[in-house]
Coordinates of C-alpha atoms in Angstrom, one line a residue:
X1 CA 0.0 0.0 0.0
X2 CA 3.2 2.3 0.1
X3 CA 2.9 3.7 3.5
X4 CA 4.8 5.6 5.7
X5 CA 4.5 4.3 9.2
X6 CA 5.5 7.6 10.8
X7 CA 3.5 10.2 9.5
X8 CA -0.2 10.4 11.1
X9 CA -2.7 13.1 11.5
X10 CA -2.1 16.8 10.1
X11 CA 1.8 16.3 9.3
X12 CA 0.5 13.3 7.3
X13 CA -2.2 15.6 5.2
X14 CA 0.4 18.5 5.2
X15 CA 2.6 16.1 3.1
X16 CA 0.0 14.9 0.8
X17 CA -1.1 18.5 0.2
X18 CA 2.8 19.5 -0.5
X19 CA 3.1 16.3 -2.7
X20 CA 0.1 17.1 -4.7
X21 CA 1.0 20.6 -5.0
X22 CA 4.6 19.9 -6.5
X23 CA 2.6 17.7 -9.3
X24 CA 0.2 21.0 -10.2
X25 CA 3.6 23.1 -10.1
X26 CA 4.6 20.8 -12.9
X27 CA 1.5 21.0 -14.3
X28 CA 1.9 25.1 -14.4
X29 CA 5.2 24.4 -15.0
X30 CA 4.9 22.4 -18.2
X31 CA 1.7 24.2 -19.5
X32 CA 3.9 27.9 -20.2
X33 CA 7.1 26.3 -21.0
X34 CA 7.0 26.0 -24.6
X35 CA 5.3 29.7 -25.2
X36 CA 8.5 31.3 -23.8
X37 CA 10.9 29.3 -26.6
X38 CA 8.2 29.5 -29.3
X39 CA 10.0 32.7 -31.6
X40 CA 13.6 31.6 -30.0
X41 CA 15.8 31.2 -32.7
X42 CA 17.5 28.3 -31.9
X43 CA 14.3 26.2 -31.1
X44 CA 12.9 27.2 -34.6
X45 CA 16.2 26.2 -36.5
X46 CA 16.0 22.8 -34.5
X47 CA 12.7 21.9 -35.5
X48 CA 13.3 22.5 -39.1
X49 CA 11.7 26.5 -39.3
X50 CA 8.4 25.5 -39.8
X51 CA 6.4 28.5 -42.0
X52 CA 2.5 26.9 -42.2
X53 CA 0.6 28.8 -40.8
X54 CA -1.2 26.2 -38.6
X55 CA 2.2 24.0 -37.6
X56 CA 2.9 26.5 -34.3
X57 CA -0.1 26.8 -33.2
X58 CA -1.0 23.0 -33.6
X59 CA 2.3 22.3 -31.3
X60 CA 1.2 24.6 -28.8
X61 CA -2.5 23.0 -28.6
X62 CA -1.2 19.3 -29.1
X63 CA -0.8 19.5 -25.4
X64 CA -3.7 20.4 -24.7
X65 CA -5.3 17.7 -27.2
X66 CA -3.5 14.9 -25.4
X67 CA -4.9 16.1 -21.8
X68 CA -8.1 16.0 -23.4
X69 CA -8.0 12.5 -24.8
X70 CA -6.6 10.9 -21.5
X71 CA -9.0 12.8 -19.3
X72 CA -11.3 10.6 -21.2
X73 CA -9.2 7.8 -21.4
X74 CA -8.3 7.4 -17.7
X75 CA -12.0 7.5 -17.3
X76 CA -12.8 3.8 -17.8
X77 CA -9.3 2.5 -15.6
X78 CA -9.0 4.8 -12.9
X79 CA -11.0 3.5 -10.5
X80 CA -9.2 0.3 -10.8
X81 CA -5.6 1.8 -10.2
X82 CA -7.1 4.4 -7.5
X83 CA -6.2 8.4 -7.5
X84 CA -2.7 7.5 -5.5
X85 CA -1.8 5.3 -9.1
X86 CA -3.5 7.6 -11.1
X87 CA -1.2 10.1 -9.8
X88 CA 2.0 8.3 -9.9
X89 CA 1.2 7.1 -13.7
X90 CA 1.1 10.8 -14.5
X91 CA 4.2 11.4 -12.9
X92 CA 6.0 8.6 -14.8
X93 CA 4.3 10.4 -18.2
X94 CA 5.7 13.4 -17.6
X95 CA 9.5 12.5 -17.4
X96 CA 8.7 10.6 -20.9
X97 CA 7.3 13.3 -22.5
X98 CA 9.7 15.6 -21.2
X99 CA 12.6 13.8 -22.5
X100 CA 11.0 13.2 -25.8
X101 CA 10.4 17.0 -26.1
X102 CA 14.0 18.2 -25.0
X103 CA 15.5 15.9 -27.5
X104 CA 13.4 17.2 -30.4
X105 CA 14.9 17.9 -34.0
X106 CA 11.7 17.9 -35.4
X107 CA 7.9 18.8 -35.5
X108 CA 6.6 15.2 -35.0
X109 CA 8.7 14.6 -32.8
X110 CA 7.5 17.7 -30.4
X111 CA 4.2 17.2 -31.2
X112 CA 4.6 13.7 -29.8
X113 CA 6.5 14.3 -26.7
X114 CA 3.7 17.8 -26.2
X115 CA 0.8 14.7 -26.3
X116 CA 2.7 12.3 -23.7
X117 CA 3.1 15.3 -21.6
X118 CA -0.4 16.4 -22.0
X119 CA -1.0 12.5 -21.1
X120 CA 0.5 13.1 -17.8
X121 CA -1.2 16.1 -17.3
X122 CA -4.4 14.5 -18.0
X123 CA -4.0 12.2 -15.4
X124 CA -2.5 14.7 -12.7
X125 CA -5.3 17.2 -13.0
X126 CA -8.1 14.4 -12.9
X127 CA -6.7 12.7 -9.5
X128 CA -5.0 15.3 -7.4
X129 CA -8.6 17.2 -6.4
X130 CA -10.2 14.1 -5.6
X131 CA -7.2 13.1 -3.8
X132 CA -6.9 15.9 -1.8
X133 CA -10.5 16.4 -1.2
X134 CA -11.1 12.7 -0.1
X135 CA -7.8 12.6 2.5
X136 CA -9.3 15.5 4.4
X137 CA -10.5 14.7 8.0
X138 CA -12.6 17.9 8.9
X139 CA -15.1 19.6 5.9
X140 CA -13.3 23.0 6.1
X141 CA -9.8 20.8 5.0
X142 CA -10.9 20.8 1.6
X143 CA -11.0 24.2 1.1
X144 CA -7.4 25.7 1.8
X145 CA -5.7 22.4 0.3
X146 CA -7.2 23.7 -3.1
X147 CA -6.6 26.8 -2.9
X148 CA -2.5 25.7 -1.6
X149 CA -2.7 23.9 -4.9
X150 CA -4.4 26.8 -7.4
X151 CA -1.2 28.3 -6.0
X152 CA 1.5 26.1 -6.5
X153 CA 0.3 25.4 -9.8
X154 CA 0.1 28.9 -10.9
X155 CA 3.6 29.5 -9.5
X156 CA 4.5 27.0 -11.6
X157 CA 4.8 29.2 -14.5
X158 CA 6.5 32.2 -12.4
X159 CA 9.5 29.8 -12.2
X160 CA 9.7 29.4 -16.1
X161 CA 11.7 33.3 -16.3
X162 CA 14.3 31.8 -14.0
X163 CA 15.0 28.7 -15.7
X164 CA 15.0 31.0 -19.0
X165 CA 17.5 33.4 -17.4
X166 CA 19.5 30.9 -15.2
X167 CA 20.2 28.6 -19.5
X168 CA 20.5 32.1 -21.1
X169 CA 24.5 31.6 -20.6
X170 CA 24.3 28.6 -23.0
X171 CA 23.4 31.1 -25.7
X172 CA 27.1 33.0 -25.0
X173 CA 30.0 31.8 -26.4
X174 CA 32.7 31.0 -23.5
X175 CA 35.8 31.0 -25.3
X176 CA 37.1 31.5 -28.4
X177 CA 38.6 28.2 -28.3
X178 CA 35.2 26.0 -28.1
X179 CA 32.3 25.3 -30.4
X180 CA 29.0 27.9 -30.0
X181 CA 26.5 25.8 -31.8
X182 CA 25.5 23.2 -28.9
X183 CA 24.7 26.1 -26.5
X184 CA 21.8 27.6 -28.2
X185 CA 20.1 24.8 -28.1
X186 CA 20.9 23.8 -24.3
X187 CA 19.1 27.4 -23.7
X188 CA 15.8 25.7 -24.7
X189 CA 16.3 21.9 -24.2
X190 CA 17.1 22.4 -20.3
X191 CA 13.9 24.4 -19.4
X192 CA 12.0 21.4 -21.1
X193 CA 14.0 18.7 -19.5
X194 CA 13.6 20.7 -16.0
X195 CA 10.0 19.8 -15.4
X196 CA 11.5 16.3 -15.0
X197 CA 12.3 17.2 -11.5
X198 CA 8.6 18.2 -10.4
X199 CA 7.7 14.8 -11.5
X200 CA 10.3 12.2 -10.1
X201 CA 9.7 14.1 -6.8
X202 CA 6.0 13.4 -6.6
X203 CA 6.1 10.7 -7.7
X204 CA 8.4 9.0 -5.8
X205 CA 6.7 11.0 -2.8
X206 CA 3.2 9.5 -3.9
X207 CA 4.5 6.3 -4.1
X208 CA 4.9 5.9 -0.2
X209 CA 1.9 7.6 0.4
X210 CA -1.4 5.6 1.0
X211 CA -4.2 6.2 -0.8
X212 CA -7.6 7.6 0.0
X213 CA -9.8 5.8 3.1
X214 CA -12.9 6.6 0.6
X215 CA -11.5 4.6 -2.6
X216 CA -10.1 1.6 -0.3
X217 CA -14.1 1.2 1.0
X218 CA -15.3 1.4 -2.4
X219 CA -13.1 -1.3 -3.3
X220 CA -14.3 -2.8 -0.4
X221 CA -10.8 -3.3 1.1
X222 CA -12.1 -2.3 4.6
X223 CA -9.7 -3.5 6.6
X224 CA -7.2 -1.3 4.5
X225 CA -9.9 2.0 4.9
X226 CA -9.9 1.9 8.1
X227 CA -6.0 1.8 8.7
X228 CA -5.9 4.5 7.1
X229 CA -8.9 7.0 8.4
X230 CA -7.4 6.3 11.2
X231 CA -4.1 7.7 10.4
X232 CA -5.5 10.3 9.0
X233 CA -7.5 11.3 12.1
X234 CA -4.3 10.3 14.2
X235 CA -7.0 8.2 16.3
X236 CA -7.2 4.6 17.1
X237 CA -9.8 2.4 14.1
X238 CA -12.3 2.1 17.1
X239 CA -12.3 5.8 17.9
X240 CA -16.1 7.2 17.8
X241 CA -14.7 9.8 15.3
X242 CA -13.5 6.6 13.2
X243 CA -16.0 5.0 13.2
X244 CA -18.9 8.0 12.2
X245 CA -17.1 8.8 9.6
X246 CA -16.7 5.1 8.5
X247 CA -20.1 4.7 8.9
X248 CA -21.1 7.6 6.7
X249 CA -18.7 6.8 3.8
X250 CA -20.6 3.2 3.6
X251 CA -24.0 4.5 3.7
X252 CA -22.8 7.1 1.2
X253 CA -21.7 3.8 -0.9
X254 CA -24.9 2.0 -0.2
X255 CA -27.0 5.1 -1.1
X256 CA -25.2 5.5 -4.4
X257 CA -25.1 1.7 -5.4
X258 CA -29.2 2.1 -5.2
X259 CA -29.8 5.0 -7.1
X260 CA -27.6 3.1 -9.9
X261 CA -30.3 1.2 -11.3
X262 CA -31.9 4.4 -12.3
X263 CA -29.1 5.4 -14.7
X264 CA -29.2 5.2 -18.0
X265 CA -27.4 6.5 -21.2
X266 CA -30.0 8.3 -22.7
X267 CA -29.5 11.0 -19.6
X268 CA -26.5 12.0 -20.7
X269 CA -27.3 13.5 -24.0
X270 CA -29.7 16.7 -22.4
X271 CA -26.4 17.2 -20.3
X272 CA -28.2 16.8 -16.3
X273 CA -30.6 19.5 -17.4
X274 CA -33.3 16.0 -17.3
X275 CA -31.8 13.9 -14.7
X276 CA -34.6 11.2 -13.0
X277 CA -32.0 9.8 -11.3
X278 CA -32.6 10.0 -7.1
X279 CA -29.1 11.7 -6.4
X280 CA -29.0 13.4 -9.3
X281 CA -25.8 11.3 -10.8
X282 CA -26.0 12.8 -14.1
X283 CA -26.8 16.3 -13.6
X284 CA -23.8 16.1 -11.1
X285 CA -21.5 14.4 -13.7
X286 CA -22.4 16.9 -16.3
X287 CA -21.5 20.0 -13.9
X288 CA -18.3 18.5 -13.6
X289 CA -17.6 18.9 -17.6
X290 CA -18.9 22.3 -17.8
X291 CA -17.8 24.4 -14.9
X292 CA -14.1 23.7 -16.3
X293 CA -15.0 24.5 -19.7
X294 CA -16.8 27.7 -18.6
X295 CA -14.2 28.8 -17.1
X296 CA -11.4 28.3 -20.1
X297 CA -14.2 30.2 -22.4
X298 CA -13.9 33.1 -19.5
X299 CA -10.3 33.6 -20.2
X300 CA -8.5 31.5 -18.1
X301 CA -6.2 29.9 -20.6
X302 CA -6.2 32.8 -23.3
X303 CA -4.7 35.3 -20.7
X304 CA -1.9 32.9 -20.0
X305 CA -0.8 31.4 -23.3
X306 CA -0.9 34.6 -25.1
X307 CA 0.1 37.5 -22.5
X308 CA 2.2 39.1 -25.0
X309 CA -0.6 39.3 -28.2
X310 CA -3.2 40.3 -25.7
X311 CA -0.7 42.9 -24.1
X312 CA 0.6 44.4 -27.4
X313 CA -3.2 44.8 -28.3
X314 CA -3.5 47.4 -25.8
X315 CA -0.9 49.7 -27.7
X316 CA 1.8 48.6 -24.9
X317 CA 5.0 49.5 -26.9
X318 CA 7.3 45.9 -27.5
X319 CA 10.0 46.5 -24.8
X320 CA 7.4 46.7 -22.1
X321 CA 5.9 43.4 -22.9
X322 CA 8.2 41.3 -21.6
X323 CA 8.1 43.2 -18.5
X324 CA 4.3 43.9 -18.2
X325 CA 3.7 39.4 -19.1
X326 CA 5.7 38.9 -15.8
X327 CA 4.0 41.1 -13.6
X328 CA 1.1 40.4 -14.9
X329 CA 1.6 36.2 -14.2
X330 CA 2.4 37.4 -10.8
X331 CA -0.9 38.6 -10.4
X332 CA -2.7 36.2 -11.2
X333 CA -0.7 33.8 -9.0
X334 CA -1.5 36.7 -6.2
X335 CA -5.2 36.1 -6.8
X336 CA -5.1 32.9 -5.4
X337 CA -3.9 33.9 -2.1
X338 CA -6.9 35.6 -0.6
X339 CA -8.9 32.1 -1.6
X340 CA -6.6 30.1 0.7
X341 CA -8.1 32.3 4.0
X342 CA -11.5 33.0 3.1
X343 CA -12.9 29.9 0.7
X344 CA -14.5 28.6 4.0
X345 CA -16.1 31.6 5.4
X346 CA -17.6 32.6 1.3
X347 CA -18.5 29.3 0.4
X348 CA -17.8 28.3 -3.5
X349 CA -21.0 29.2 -4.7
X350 CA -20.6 33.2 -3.7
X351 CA -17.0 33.3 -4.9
X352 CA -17.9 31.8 -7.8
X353 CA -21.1 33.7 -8.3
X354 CA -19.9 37.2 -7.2
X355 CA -16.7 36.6 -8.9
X356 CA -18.5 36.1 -12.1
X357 CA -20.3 39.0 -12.4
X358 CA -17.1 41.2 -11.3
X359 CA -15.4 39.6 -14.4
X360 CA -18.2 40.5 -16.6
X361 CA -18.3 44.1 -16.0
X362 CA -14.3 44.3 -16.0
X363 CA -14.5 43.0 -19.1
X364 CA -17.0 44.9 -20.9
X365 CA -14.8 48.2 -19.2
X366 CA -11.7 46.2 -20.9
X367 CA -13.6 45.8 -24.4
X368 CA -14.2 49.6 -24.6
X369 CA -11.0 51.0 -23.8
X370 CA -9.2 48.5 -26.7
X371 CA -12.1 49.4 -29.0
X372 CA -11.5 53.5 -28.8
X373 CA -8.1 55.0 -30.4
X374 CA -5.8 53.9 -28.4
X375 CA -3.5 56.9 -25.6
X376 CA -0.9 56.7 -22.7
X377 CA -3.7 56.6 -20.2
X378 CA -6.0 54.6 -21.9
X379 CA -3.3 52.0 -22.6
X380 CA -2.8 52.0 -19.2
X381 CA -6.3 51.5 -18.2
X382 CA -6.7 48.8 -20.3
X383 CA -3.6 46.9 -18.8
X384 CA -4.8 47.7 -15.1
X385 CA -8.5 46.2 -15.7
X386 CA -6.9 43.5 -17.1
X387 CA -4.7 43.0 -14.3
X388 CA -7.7 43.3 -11.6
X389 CA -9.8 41.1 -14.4
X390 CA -7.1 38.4 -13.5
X391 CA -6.8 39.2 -10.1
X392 CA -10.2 37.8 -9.9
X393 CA -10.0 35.5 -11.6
X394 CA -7.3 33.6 -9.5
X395 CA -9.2 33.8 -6.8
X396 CA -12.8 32.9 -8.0
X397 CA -12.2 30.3 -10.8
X398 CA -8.1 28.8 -10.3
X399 CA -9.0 26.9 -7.6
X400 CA -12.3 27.3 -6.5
X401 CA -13.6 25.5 -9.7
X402 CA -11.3 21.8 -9.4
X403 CA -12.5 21.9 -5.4
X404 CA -16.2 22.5 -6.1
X405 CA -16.1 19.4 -8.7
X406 CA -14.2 16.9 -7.0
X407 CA -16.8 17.7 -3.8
X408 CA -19.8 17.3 -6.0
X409 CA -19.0 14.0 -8.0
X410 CA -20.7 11.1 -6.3
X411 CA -17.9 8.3 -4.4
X412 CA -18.7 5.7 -6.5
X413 CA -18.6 7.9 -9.6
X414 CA -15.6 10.5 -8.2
X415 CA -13.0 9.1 -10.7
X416 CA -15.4 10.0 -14.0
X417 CA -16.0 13.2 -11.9
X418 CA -12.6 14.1 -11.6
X419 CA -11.6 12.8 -15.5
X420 CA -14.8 15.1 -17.1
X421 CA -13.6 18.1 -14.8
X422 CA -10.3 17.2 -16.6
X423 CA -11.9 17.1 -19.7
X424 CA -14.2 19.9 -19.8
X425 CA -10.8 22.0 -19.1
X426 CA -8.3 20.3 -21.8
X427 CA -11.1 20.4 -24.5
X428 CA -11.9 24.0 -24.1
X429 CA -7.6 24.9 -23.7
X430 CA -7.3 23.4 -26.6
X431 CA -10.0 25.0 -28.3
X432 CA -8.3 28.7 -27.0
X433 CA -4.9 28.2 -27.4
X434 CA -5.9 26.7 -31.6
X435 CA -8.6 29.5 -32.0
X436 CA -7.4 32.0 -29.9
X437 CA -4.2 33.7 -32.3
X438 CA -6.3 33.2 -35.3
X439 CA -9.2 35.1 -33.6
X440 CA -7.2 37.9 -32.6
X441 CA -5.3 37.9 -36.4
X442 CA -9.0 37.9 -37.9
X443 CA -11.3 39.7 -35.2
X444 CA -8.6 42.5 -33.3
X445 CA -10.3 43.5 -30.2
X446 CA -13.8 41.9 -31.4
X447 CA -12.6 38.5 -30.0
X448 CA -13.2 39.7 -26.6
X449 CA -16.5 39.6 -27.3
X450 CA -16.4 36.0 -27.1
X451 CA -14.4 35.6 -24.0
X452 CA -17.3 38.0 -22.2
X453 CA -20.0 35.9 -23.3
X454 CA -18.3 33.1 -21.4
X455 CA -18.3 35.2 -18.4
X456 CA -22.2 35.8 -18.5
X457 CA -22.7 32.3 -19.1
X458 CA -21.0 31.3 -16.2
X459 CA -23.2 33.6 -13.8
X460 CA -26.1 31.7 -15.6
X461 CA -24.8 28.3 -14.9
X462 CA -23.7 29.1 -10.9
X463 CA -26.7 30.8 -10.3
X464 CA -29.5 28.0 -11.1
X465 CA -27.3 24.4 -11.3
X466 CA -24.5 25.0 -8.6
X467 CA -25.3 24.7 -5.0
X468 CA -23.2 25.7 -1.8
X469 CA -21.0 23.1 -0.9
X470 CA -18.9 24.6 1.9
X471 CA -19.3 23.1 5.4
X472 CA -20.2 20.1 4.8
X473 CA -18.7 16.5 4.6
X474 CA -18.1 15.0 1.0
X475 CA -21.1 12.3 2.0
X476 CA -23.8 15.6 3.3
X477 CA -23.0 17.0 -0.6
X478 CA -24.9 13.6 -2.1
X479 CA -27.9 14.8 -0.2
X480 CA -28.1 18.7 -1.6
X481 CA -29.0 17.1 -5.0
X482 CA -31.9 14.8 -3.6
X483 CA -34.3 17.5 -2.9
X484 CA -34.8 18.8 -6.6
X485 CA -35.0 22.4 -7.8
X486 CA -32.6 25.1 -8.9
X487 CA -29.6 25.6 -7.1
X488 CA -30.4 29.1 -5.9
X489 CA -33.1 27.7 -3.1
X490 CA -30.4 25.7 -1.8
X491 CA -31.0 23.0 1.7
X492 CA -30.7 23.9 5.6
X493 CA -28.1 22.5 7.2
X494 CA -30.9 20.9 9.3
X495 CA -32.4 19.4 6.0
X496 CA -29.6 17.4 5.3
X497 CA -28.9 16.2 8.8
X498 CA -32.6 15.0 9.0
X499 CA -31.6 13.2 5.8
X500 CA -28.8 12.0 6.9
X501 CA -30.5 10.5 10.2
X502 CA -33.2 9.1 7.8
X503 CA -30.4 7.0 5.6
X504 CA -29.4 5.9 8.5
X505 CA -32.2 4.5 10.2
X506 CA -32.9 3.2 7.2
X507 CA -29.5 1.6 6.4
X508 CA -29.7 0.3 10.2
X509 CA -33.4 -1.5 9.5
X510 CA -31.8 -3.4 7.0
X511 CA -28.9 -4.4 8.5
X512 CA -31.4 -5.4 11.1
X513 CA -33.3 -7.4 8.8
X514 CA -30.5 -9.2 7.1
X515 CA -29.3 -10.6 10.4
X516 CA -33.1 -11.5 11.4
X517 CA -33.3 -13.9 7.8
X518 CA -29.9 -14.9 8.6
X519 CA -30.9 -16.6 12.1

């Protein structure tokens, strides 16, 4: 099971949430990488100087393809291999991919290596939430471990200006006694190759690390769930705090075993929107693909694949553009922050509600001042909204969005949960980072337009099918989707307890009347 005997209680989940995190810093890591060795000489001469107009953009999105594809992939095996394997395949993915890529002398080959890397990515993004999310003892765990991780991962990227500067020497001929044609190269291979180091250490960390009490019941290896709930809860198996939550993660499973005989394909095509099913498994399933998808359509992946188009769309003169892309990834890193503190306190639903509409009318204040003729200070507004537009979006939709899927998606189902959130985000990356440069060549500052209808569908799409998920345990949430309704009414707290006590008087009769046939 790859323990580590020593580690119980909070140092225990402090580890996993560090472990996890270095895999999204990877992931942050990996997804900016190739953007900042795109135009570099060098790079292009290795790869042949491609001139279609398609080829650069279709290495950029290959990535995001092969994310996409495994998302889906991973779907129909990951419940086998659990999220710790999930995890620790991803890993293994990503030093192959990364290899492939920084040995690249062509386009095929760098498409290939961007896929197995997306692969890896795939797999990371679809198992870390749940992981995280299932290895927390107390409700308000879940929260801040996201948010930790929203963090990393966007910090991730901040650390790709280092590596540039810290190869930059390789581009400098050191004497003039030795050959200058292998350092160019090194200046872009070594950035690539450095991911590697993300990866081996999580991976190897995972590999000693157990994996979640919720997946070993649902595998029905009890004996191996409660070993480890009780580490986690540095409490004896027997504990009363063991045991209740034990308890509730079985009747969760028994609850979501019976309302599987009301599933059926034909549920999936109107997307949840019709959804008969008791615990509304579909609609659930379904929120999972779209939340992510929304929020790529909002800007997310636009604003960091192509800093430097949007930027010098503003009338930002070329020199300040490399500056202005670094502060500006900052930023958005900063926005996470504040989400660490106050996630439990504003729920998900508010911060992704309010943050929503902030967005929108940011957006529309952005789309003016790039649609009038263009001065100092309105170049300079433009950046600053932009900046605040990010801002909030870091702290609404980074990490708010992977916590509020992996706490809706049913136990049973938690692993197609996690791989359409993964999905629903790859698909519509890929989707940006192909249309987005052709959008901007075609439209100019039109193509915002589409990035703001994003933003009002997403108020749309919290408002009536999301509801608040914060404070409660990851078997309560089942129990917010029995009642029916939009999301806005929401449930008492009170509601779901009486719920709660009624699955459990129920789950107890039966128990009861087992035993009575078996005597």
């Amino acid at each position: 099971m790859g323990l580590i005997p020593a580690l119980r209680g909070r140092t225990l989940y402090a580890l996993m949430k560090f472990i996890c995190g270095t895999s999204f810093m990877m992931y942050g890591y990996d997804a900016g990488v190739l953007g900042g060795v795109l135009l570099h000489k060098p790079f292009l001469d290795a790869i042949g100087n491609p001139t279609a107009e398609y080829v650069i953009p279709m290495i950029t999105s290959s990535y995001s393809l092969g994310a996409t594809v495994t998302s889906v992939f991973v779907a129909t095996f990951a419940f086998k291999i659990g999220r710790r394997g999930t995890i620790i395949m991803g890993c293994v993915a990503a030093v192959i991919g990364s290899v492939i890529q920084s040995a690249s002398y062509s386009v095929a080959q760098l498409i290939v290596g961007r896929i197995c890397t997306g692969f890896a990515i795939g797999s990371i993004s679809s198992a870390v939430p749940t992981y995280l999310a299932e290895t927390g003892v107390d409700a308000d765990d879940r929260g801040p471990a996201n948010a930790l991780n929203a963090i990393m991962l966007i910090s991730g990227g901040k650390l790709l200006p280092l590596a540039r500067k810290a190869n930059s020497t390789w581009e400098k001929k050191p004497s003039d006694n030795e050959s200058v044609l292998q350092y160019p190269l090194l200046s872009w291979r070594l950035p690539i190759v450095f991911q590697c180091i993300f990866a081996i250490l999580a991976g190897v960390c995972m590999f000693f690390l157990p994996d979640t009490p919720r997946w070993y019941y649902a595998r029905d290896r009890l004996a191996e769930g409660d070993a480890v709930l009780a580490r986690l809860n540095d409490a004896p198996v027997d504990s009363p705090q063991v045991q209740q939550t034990r308890q509730a993660i079985l009747i969760a499973i028994e609850a979501e075993l019976e309302a599987n005989a009301s599933l059926h394909w034909k549920q999936f095509i109107t997307v949840g929107l019709v959804d008969n099913t008791p615990m509304k498994i579909v609609r659930r399933l379904s929120i999972c693909f779209w939340l992510p998808f929304i929020r790529e359509w909002m800007g997310s992946s636009l604003m960091a694949y192509y800093s430097s188009i949007i930027l010098g769309n503003t009338g930002a003169t070329p020199s300040l553009i490399s500056l202005l892309s670094g502060v500006q990834n900052i930023i958005f890193a900063l926005g996470c922050v504040p989400l660490y503190f106050t996630i439990e306190r504003t729920g998900r639903r508010t911060t992704l509600l309010y943050g929503a509409i902030t967005m929108t009318v940011l957006i529309v204040i952005f789309i003016v001042l790039v649609a009038i003729p263009s001065t100092v200070r309105i170049q300079w507004g433009a950046i600053g909204v932009l900046w605040l537009f990010l801002f909030v979006m870091g702290y609404a939709y980074e990490g708010c969005v992977w916590l509020y899927c992996c706490e809706i998606a049913p136990l049973e189902y938690r692993h197609i949960g996690g791989a359409a959130t993964s999905t629903g985000e790859w698909l519509a990356t890929f989707l940006t980072t192909f249309v987005g440069p052709i959008g901007f060549d075609n439209c100019g500052w039109r193509y915002w337009f589409w990035v703001l209808s994003g933003n009002l569908v997403a108020i749309v799409f919290v408002f009536f099918l999301c509801p608040e998920t914060g404070g409660k345990t990851l078997e309560e949430v089942d129990f917010l989707f029995t009642k029916g309704g939009p999301a806005y009414k929401g449930m008492s707290k009170e509601d779901i307890e009486g719920r709660w006590i009624e699955k459990i008087r129920s789950s107890v009769e039966n128990q009861q009347a087992i035993s009575a046939e078996g005597k």
